[in-house]
mmCIF file of C-alpha atoms in Angstrom:
data_model
loop_
_atom_site.group_PDB
_atom_site.id
_atom_site.type_symbol
_atom_site.label_atom_id
_atom_site.label_comp_id
_atom_site.label_asym_id
_atom_site.label_seq_id
_atom_site.Cartn_x
_atom_site.Cartn_y
_atom_site.Cartn_z
ATOM 1 C CA ALA A 25 10.350 3.930 5.269
ATOM 2 C CA ILE A 26 8.770 4.768 1.945
ATOM 3 C CA ASN A 27 8.670 8.517 1.342
ATOM 4 C CA ASN A 28 7.678 10.805 -1.536
ATOM 5 C CA CYS A 29 7.102 8.150 -4.215
ATOM 6 C CA ALA A 30 4.749 7.764 -7.157
ATOM 7 C CA PHE A 31 3.519 4.484 -8.632
ATOM 8 C CA GLU A 32 1.738 4.710 -11.991
ATOM 9 C CA SER A 33 0.199 2.180 -14.396
ATOM 10 C CA CYS A 34 0.893 -0.899 -12.254
ATOM 11 C CA ASN A 35 -0.193 -4.186 -13.854
ATOM 12 C CA GLU A 36 -0.820 -5.787 -10.453
ATOM 13 C CA ASN A 37 -0.351 -4.330 -6.942
ATOM 14 C CA ALA A 38 1.458 -1.013 -6.530
ATOM 15 C CA LEU A 39 2.740 -1.805 -3.011
ATOM 16 C CA ASP A 40 2.799 -5.489 -2.012
ATOM 17 C CA ILE A 41 4.252 -5.761 1.499
ATOM 18 C CA THR A 42 4.804 -8.928 3.586
ATOM 19 C CA LYS A 43 6.100 -9.387 7.172
ATOM 20 C CA SER A 44 7.210 -5.764 7.600
ATOM 21 C CA ASN A 45 6.797 -2.664 9.737
ATOM 22 C CA ILE A 46 6.480 0.238 7.294
ATOM 23 C CA ARG A 47 6.052 3.987 7.667
ATOM 24 C CA ALA A 48 5.038 5.738 4.464
ATOM 25 C CA THR A 49 4.532 9.439 3.713
ATOM 26 C CA GLY A 50 3.719 11.278 0.483
ATOM 27 C CA ILE A 51 2.721 8.291 -1.668
ATOM 28 C CA ASN A 52 0.785 8.739 -4.941
ATOM 29 C CA ILE A 53 -0.685 5.656 -6.622
ATOM 30 C CA ILE A 54 -2.401 6.023 -9.987
ATOM 31 C CA ASP A 55 -3.886 3.197 -12.108
ATOM 32 C CA ALA A 56 -3.224 0.014 -10.112
ATOM 33 C CA ASN A 57 -4.924 -2.819 -11.998
ATOM 34 C CA ASN A 58 -5.350 -4.847 -8.815
ATOM 35 C CA LYS A 59 -4.600 -3.471 -5.332
ATOM 36 C CA ALA A 60 -2.984 -0.121 -4.612
ATOM 37 C CA ILE A 61 -1.672 -1.314 -1.220
ATOM 38 C CA ASN A 62 -1.607 -5.011 -0.283
ATOM 39 C CA LEU A 63 -0.481 -6.044 3.219
ATOM 40 C CA LYS A 64 0.126 -9.655 4.301
ATOM 41 C CA ASP A 65 1.493 -11.842 7.101
ATOM 42 C CA GLY A 66 1.401 -9.514 10.102
ATOM 43 C CA THR A 67 2.607 -6.357 8.368
ATOM 44 C CA GLN A 68 2.131 -3.071 10.226
ATOM 45 C CA PHE A 69 1.679 -0.097 7.898
ATOM 46 C CA PHE A 70 1.563 3.518 9.104
ATOM 47 C CA GLY A 71 0.706 5.916 6.280
ATOM 48 C CA LYS A 72 0.330 9.677 5.963
ATOM 49 C CA ASN A 73 -0.541 11.793 2.894
ATOM 50 C CA ILE A 74 -1.403 8.827 0.672
ATOM 51 C CA SER A 75 -3.339 9.370 -2.565
ATOM 52 C CA ILE A 76 -4.919 6.506 -4.526
ATOM 53 C CA LYS A 77 -6.644 7.039 -7.893
ATOM 54 C CA ASN A 78 -8.057 4.326 -10.187
ATOM 55 C CA ALA A 79 -7.316 1.102 -8.314
ATOM 56 C CA PHE A 80 -9.511 -2.001 -8.485
ATOM 57 C CA ILE A 81 -9.058 -2.344 -4.681
ATOM 58 C CA ALA A 82 -7.571 0.595 -2.756
ATOM 59 C CA VAL A 83 -6.227 -1.283 0.294
ATOM 60 C CA SER A 84 -6.147 -4.926 1.339
ATOM 61 C CA SER A 85 -5.023 -6.089 4.788
ATOM 62 C CA GLU A 86 -4.929 -9.820 5.497
ATOM 63 C CA ASP A 87 -3.332 -12.445 7.752
ATOM 64 C CA LYS A 88 -3.237 -10.314 10.940
ATOM 65 C CA SER A 89 -1.833 -7.208 9.242
ATOM 66 C CA SER A 90 -2.631 -3.706 10.570
ATOM 67 C CA LEU A 91 -3.150 -0.519 8.625
ATOM 68 C CA PHE A 92 -3.141 3.034 10.040
ATOM 69 C CA ILE A 93 -3.700 5.900 7.586
#
């Protein structure tokens, strides 16, 4: 689980998750130069209360990954 975190001024991806089952609540992402949330290789991501400001790409889901926000 990822809970009550802030990610600011990220040079690349703020959250880069591979082959995982993640539950996230209360996440603030500000100034991600690439992707705020990047999911790969069958990751399942369940998010609640997620804020994204100033990201080149807000969310990317690839390679059979699933995203529920």
